[in-house]
PDB file of C-alpha atoms in Angstrom:
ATOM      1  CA  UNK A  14       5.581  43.217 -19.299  1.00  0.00           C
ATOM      2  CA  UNK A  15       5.989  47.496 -18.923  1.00  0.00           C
ATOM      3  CA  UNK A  16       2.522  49.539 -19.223  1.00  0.00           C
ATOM      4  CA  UNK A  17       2.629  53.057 -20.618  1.00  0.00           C
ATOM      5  CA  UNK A  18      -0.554  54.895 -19.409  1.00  0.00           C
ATOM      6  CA  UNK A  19      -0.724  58.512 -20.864  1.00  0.00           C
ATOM      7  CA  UNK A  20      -3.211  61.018 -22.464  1.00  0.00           C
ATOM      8  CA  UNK A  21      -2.937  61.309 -26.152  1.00  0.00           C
ATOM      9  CA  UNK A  22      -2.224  58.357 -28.465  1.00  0.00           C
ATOM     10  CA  UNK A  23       0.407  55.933 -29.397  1.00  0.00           C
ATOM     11  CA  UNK A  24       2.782  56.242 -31.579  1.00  0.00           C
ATOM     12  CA  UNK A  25       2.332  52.553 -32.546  1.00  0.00           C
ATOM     13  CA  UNK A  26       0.145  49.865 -33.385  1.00  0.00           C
ATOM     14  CA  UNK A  27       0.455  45.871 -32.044  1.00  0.00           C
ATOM     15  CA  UNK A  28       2.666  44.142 -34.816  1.00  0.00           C
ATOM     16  CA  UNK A  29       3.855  47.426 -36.620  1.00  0.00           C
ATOM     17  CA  UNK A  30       7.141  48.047 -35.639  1.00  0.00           C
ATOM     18  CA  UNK A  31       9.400  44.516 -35.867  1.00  0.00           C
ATOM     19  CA  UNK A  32      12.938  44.306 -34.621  1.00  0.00           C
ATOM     20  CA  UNK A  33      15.272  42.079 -32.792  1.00  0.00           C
ATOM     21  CA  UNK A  34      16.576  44.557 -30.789  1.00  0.00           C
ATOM     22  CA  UNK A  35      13.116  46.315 -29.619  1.00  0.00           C
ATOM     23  CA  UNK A  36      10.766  45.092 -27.451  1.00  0.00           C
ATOM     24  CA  UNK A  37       7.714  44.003 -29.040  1.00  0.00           C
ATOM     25  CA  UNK A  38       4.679  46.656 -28.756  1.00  0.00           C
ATOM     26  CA  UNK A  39       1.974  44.135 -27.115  1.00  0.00           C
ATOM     27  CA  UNK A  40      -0.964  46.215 -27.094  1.00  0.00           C
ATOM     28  CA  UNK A  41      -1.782  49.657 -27.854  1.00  0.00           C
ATOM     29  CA  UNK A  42      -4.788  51.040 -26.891  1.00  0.00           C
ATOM     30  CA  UNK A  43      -6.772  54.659 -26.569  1.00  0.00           C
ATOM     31  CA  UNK A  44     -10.262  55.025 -25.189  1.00  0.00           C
ATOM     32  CA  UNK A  45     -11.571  58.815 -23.859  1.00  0.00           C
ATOM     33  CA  UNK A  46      -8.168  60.764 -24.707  1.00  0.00           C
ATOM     34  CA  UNK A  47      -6.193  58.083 -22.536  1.00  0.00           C
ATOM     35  CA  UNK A  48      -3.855  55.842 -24.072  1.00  0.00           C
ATOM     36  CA  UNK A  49      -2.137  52.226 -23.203  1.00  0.00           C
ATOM     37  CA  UNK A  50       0.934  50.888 -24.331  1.00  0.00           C
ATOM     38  CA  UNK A  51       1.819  47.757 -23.136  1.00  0.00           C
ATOM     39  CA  UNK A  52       5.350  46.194 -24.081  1.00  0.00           C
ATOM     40  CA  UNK A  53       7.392  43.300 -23.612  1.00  0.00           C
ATOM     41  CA  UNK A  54      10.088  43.884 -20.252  1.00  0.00           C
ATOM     42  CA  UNK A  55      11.560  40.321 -19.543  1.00  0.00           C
ATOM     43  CA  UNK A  56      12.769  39.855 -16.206  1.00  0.00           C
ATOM     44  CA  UNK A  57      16.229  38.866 -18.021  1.00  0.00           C
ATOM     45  CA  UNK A  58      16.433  42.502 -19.185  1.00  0.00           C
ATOM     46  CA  UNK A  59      19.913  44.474 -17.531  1.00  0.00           C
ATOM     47  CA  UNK A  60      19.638  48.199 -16.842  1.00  0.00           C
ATOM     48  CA  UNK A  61      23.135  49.224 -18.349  1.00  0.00           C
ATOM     49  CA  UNK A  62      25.055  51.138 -15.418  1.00  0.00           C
ATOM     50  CA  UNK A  63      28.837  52.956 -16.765  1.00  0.00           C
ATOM     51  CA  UNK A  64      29.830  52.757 -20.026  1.00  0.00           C
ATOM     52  CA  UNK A  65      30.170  49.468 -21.088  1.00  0.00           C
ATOM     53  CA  UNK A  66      33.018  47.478 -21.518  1.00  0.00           C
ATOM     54  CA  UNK A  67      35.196  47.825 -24.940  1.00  0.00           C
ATOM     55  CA  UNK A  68      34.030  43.872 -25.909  1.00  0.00           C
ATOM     56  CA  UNK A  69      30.440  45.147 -25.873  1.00  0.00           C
ATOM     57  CA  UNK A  70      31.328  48.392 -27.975  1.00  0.00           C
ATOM     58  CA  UNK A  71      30.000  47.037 -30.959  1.00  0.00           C
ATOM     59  CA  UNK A  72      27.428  44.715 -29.923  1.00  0.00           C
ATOM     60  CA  UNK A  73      26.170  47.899 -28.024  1.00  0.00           C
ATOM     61  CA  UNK A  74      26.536  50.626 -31.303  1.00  0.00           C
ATOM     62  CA  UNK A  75      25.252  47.788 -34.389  1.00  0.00           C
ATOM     63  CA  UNK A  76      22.787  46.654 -32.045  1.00  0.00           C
ATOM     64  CA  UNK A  77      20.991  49.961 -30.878  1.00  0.00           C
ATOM     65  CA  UNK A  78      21.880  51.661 -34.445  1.00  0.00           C
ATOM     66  CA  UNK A  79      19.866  48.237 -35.919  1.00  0.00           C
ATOM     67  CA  UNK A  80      16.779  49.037 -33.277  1.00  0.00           C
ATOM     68  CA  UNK A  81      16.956  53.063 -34.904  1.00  0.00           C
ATOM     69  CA  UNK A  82      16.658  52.145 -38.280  1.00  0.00           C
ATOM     70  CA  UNK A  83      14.135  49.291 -38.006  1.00  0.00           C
ATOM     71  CA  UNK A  84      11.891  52.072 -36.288  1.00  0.00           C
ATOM     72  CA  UNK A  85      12.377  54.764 -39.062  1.00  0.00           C
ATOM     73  CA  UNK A  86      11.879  51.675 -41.785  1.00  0.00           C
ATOM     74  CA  UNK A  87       8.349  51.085 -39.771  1.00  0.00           C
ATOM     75  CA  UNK A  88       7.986  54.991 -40.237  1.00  0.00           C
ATOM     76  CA  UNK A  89       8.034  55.036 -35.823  1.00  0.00           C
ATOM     77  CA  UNK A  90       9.828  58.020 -33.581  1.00  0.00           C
ATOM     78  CA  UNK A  91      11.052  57.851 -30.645  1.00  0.00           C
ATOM     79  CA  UNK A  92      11.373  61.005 -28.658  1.00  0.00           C
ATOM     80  CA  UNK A  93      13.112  59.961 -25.490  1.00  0.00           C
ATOM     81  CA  UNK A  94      15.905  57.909 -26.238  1.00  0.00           C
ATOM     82  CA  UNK A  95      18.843  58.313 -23.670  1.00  0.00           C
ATOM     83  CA  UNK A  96      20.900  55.225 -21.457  1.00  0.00           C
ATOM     84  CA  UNK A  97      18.168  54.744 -19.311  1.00  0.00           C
ATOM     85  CA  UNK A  98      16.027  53.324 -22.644  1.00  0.00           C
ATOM     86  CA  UNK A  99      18.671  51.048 -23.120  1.00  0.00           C
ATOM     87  CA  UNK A 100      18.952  47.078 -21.874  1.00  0.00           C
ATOM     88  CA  UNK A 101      20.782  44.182 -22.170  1.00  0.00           C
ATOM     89  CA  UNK A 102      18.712  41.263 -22.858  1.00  0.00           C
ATOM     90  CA  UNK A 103      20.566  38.086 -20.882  1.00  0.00           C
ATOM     91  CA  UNK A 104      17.575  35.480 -21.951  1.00  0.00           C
ATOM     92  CA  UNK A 105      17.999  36.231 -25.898  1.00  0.00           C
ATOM     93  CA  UNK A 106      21.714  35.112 -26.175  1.00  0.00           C
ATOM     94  CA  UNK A 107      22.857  38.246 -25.249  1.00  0.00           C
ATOM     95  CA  UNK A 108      21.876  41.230 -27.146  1.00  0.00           C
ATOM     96  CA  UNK A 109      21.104  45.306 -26.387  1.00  0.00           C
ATOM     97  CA  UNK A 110      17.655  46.836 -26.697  1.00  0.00           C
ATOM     98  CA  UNK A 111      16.290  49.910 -26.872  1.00  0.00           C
ATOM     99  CA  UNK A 112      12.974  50.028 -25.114  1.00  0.00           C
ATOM    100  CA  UNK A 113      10.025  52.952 -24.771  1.00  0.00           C
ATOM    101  CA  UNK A 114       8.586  52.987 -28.423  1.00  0.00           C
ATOM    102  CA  UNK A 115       5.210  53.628 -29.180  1.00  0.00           C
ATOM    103  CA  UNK A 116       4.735  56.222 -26.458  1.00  0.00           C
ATOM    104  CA  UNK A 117       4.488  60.051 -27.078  1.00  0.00           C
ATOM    105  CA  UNK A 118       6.817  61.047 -24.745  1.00  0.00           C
ATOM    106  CA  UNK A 119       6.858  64.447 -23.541  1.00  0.00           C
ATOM    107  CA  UNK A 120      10.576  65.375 -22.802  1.00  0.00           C
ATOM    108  CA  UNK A 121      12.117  68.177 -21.310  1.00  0.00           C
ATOM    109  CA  UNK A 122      15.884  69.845 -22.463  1.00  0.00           C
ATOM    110  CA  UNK A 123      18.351  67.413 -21.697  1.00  0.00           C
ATOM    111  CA  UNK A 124      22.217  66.358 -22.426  1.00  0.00           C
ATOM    112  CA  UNK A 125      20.643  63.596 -24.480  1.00  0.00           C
ATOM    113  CA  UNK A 126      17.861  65.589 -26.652  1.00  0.00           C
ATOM    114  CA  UNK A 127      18.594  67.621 -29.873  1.00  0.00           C
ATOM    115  CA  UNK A 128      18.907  71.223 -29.753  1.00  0.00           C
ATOM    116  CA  UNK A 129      16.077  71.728 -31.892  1.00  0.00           C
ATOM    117  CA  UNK A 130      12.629  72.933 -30.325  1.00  0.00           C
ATOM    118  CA  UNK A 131      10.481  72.794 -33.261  1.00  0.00           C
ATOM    119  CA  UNK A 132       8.227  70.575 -34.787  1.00  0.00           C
ATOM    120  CA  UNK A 133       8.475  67.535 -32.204  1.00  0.00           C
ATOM    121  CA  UNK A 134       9.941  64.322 -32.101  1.00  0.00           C
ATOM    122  CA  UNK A 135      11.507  63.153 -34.886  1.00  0.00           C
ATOM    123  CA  UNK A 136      13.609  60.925 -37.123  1.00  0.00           C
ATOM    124  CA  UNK A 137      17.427  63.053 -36.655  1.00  0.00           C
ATOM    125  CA  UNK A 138      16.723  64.265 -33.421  1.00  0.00           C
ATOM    126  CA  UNK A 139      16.185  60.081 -32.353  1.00  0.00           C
ATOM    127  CA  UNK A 140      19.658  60.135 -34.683  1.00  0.00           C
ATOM    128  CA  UNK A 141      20.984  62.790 -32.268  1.00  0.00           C
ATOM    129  CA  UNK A 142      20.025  61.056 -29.066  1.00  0.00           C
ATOM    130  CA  UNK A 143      21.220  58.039 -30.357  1.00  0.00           C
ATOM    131  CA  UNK A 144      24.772  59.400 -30.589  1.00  0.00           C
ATOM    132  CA  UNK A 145      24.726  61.485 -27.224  1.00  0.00           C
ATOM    133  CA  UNK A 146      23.681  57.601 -25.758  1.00  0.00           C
ATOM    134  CA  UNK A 147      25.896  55.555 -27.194  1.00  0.00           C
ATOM    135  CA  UNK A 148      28.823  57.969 -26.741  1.00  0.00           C
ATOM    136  CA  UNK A 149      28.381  58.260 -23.026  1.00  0.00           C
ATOM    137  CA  UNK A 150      27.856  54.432 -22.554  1.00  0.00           C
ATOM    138  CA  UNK A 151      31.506  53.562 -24.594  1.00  0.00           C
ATOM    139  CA  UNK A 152      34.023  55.484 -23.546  1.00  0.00           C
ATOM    140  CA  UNK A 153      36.573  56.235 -25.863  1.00  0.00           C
ATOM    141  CA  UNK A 154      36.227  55.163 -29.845  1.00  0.00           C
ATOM    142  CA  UNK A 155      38.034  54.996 -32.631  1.00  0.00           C
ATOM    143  CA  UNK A 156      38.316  58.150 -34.472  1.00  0.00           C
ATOM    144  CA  UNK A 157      36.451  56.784 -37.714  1.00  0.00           C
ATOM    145  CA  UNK A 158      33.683  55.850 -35.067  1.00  0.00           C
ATOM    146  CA  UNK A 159      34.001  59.636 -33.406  1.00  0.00           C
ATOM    147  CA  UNK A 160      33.708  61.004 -36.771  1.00  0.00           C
ATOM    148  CA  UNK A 161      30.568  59.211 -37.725  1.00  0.00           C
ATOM    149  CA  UNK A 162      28.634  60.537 -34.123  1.00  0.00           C
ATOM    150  CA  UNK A 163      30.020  63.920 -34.543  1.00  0.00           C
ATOM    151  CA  UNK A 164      28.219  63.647 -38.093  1.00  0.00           C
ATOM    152  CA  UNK A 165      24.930  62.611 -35.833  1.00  0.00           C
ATOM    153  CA  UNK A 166      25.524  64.979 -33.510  1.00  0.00           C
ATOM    154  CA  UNK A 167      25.377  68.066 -36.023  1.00  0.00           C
ATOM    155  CA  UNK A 168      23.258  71.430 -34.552  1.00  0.00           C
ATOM    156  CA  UNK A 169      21.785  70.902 -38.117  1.00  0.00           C
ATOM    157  CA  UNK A 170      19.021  68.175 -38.430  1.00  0.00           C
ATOM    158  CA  UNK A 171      19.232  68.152 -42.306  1.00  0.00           C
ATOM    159  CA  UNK A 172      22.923  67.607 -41.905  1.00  0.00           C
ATOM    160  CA  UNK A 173      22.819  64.215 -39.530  1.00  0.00           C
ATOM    161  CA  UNK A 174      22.787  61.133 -41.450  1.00  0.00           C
ATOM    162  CA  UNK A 175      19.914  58.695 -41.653  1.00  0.00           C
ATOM    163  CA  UNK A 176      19.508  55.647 -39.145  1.00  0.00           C
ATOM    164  CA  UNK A 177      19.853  53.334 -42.074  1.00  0.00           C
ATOM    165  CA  UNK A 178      23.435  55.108 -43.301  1.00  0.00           C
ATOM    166  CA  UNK A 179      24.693  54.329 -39.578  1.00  0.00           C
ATOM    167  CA  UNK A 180      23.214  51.439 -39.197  1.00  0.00           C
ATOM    168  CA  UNK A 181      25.084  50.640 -43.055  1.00  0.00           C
ATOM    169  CA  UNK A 182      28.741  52.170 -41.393  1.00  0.00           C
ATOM    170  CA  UNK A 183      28.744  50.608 -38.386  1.00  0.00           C
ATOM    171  CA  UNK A 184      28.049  47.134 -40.158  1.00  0.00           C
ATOM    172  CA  UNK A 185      31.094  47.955 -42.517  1.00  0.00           C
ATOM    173  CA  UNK A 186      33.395  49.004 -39.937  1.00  0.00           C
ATOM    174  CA  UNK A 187      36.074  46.756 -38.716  1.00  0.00           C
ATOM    175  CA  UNK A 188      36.178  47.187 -35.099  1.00  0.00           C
ATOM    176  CA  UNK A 189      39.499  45.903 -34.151  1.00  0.00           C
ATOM    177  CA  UNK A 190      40.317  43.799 -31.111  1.00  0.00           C
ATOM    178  CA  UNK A 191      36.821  43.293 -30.086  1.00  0.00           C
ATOM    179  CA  UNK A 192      34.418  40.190 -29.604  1.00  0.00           C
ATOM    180  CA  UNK A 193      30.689  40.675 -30.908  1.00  0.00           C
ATOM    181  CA  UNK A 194      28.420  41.198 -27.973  1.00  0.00           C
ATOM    182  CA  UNK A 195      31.161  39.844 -25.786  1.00  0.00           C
ATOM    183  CA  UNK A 196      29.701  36.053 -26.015  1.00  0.00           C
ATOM    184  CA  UNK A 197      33.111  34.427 -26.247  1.00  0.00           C
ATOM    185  CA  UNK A 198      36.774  34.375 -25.818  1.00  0.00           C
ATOM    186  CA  UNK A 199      36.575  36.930 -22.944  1.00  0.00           C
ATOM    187  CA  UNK A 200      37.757  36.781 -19.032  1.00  0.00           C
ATOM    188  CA  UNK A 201      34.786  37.809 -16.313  1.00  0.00           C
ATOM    189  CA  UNK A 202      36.420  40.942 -15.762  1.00  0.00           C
ATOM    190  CA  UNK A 203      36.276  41.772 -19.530  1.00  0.00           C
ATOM    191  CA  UNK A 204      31.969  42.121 -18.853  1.00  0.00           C
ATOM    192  CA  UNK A 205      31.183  45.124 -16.798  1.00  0.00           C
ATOM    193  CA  UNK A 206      28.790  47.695 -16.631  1.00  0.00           C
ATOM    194  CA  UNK A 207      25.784  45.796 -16.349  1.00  0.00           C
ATOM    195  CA  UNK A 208      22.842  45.599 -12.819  1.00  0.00           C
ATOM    196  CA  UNK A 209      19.738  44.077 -12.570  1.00  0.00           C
ATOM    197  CA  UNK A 210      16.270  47.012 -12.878  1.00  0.00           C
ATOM    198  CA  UNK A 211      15.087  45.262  -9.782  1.00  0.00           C
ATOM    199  CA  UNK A 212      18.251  45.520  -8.012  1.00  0.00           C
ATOM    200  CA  UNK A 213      18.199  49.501  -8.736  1.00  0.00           C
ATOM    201  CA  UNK A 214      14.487  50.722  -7.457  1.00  0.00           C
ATOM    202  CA  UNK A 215      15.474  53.962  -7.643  1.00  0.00           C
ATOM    203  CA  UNK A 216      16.744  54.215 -11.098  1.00  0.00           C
ATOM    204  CA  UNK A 217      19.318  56.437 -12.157  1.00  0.00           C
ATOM    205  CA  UNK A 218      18.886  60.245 -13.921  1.00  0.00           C
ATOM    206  CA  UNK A 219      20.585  60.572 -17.680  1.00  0.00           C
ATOM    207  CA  UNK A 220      24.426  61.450 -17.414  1.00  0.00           C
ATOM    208  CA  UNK A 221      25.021  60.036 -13.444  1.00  0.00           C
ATOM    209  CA  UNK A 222      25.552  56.902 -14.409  1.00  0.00           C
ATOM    210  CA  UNK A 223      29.381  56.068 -13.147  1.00  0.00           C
ATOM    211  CA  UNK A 224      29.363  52.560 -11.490  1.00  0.00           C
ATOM    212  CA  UNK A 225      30.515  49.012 -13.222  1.00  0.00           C
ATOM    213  CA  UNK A 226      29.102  46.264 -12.481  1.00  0.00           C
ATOM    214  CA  UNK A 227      29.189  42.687 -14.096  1.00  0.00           C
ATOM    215  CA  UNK A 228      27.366  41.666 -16.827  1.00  0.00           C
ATOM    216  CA  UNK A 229      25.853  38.489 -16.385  1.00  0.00           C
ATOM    217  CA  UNK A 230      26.476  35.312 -18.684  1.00  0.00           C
ATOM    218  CA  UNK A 231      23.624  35.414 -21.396  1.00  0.00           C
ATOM    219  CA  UNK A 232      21.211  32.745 -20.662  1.00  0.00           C
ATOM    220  CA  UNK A 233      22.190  32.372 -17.011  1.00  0.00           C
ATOM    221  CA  UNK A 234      18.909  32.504 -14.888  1.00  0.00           C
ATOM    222  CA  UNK A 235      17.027  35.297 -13.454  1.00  0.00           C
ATOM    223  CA  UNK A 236      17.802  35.320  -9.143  1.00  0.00           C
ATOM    224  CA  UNK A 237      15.312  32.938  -7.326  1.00  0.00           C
ATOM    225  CA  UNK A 238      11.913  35.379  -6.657  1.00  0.00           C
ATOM    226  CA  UNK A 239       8.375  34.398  -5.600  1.00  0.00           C
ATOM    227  CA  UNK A 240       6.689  33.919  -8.301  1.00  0.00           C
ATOM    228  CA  UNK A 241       6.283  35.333 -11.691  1.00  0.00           C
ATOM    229  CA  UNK A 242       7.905  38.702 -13.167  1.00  0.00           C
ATOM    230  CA  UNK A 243       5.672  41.958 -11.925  1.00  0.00           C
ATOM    231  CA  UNK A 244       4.001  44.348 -14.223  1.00  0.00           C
ATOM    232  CA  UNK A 245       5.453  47.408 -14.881  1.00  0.00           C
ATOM    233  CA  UNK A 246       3.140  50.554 -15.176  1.00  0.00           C
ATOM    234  CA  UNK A 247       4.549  53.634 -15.971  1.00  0.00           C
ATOM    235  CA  UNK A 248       2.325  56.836 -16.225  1.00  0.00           C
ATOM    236  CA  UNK A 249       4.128  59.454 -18.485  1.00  0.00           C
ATOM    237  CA  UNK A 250       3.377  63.100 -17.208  1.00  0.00           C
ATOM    238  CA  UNK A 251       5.095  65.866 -16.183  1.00  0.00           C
ATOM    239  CA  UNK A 252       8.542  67.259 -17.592  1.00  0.00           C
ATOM    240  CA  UNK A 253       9.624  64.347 -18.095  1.00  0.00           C
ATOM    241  CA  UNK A 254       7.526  60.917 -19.186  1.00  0.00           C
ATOM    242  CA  UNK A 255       9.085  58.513 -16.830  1.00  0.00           C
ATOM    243  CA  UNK A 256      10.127  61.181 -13.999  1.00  0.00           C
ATOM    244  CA  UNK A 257       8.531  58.700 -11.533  1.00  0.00           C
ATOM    245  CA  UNK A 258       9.553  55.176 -10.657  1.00  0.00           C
ATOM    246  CA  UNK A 259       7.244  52.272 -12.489  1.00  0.00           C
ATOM    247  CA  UNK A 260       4.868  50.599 -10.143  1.00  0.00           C
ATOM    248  CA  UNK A 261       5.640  46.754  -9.855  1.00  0.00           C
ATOM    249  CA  UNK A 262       2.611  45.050  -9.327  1.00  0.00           C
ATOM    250  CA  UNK A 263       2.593  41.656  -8.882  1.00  0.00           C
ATOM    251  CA  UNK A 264       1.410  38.750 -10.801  1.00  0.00           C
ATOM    252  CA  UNK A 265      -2.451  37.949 -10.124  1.00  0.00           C
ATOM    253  CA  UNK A 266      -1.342  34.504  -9.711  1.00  0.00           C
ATOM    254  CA  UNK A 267       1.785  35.035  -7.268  1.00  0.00           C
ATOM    255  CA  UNK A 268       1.425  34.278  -3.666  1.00  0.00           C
ATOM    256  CA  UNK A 269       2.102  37.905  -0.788  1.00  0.00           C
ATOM    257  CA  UNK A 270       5.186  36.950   1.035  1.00  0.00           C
ATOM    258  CA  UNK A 271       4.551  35.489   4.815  1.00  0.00           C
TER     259      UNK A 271
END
């Protein structure tokens, strides 16, 4: 699991927001002006690393354009979504999923934010992220498909379309000469772009990330470890809500190396 500790309150409630392609909210919790969110963050989840390959194109825009509109439905805004927010999920057959809802993110200026300043997060400028996100994790696209981020990428909020009308596009779009989410009829070298979070302890900042990697088969098991998946806390502060690395703690239950 990932815990969010922070001052203020979530954004979410346990069983509010439902979607295959978010992480379920687990608990959410405020007592004294601090707040708790704690998530689901499977050990089979891949921190994405390069723009993907073009087989996961649109696995990677229907899937995270499905996780934006299932949020708005559930009336629930983001705030920080950039690539870093974004995972493959190896141990559900091999899907993306955009992660960090139900915390009030404070976020600084940033490639990935909308231009707007006023009024907080909301509903376009998690459109507008959306697009700078997906754009600079899959390379080129089809001009219909530029057309439809420019659209989302619009200096005016009212002017950026709904998560359900992308979410509605991208499902109607033909996306020629591509395999959905990349699960068959592809060679290894076809599935790039893809580490493990525990092989990366450092993370990576928003618009440096440059290397491929391979994406791992979906369902394939997690490396041997010692024991049990860590916890993840994450204390949001600062310029940025995540500026610092997550403390892995491990499981009460798993054994201290000798």
């Amino acid at each position: 699991v990932r815990l969010y500790s922070f001052m203020g309150t979530p954004t979410s409630r346990e069983g509010e927001l439902r979607s295959d392609f978010i992480p379920p909210i687990l608990s959410a919790t405020t007592q004294g002006g601090a707040g708790e969110v704690v998530t689901a963050f499977s050990e089979g989840f891949q921190k994405l690393k390069g723009a993907v390959a073009p087989a996961q194109v649109e696995a990677l825009l229907r899937e995270t354009a499905a996780a934006l509109d299932d949020a708005a439905r559930a009336g629930v805004v983001h705030g920080d979504l950039s690539p870093e927010r974004v995972f493959y999920d190896r141990e559900a057959g091999g899907r993306f999923v955009v992660e960090g809802y139900g915390v009030p993110w404070r976020v600084r200026p940033s490639e990935f934010s909308a231009p707007e300043r006023i009024g907080g997060p909301s509903f376009a400028g998690d459109v507008f992220a959306w697009a700078r996100t997906v754009k600079h994790l899959s390379g080129p696209l089809p001009g219909p498909l530029r057309d439809l981020l420019d659209r989302c990428l619009s200096a005016d909020p009212g002017e950026r379309p709904h998560a359900r009308e992308v979410r509605a596009a991208l499902e109607r779009f033909s996306f020629p000469g591509t395999v959905r989410g990349g699960r068959a009829g592809q060679s290894p070298r076809d599935t790039t772009a893809f580490e493990a979070f525990a092989a990366d302890p450092q993370g990576e900042e928003p618009g440096s990330l440059g290397e491929l990697t391979l994406l791992p088969e979906a369902g394939s098991p997690p490396e041997p470890g010692l024991g049990p998946p860590p916890v993840q806390v994450v204390r949001p502060g600062g310029d940025r809500a995540d500026r610092g690395q997550p403390t892995l703690l491990p499981d009460p239950g798993t054994r201290a190396r000798q």
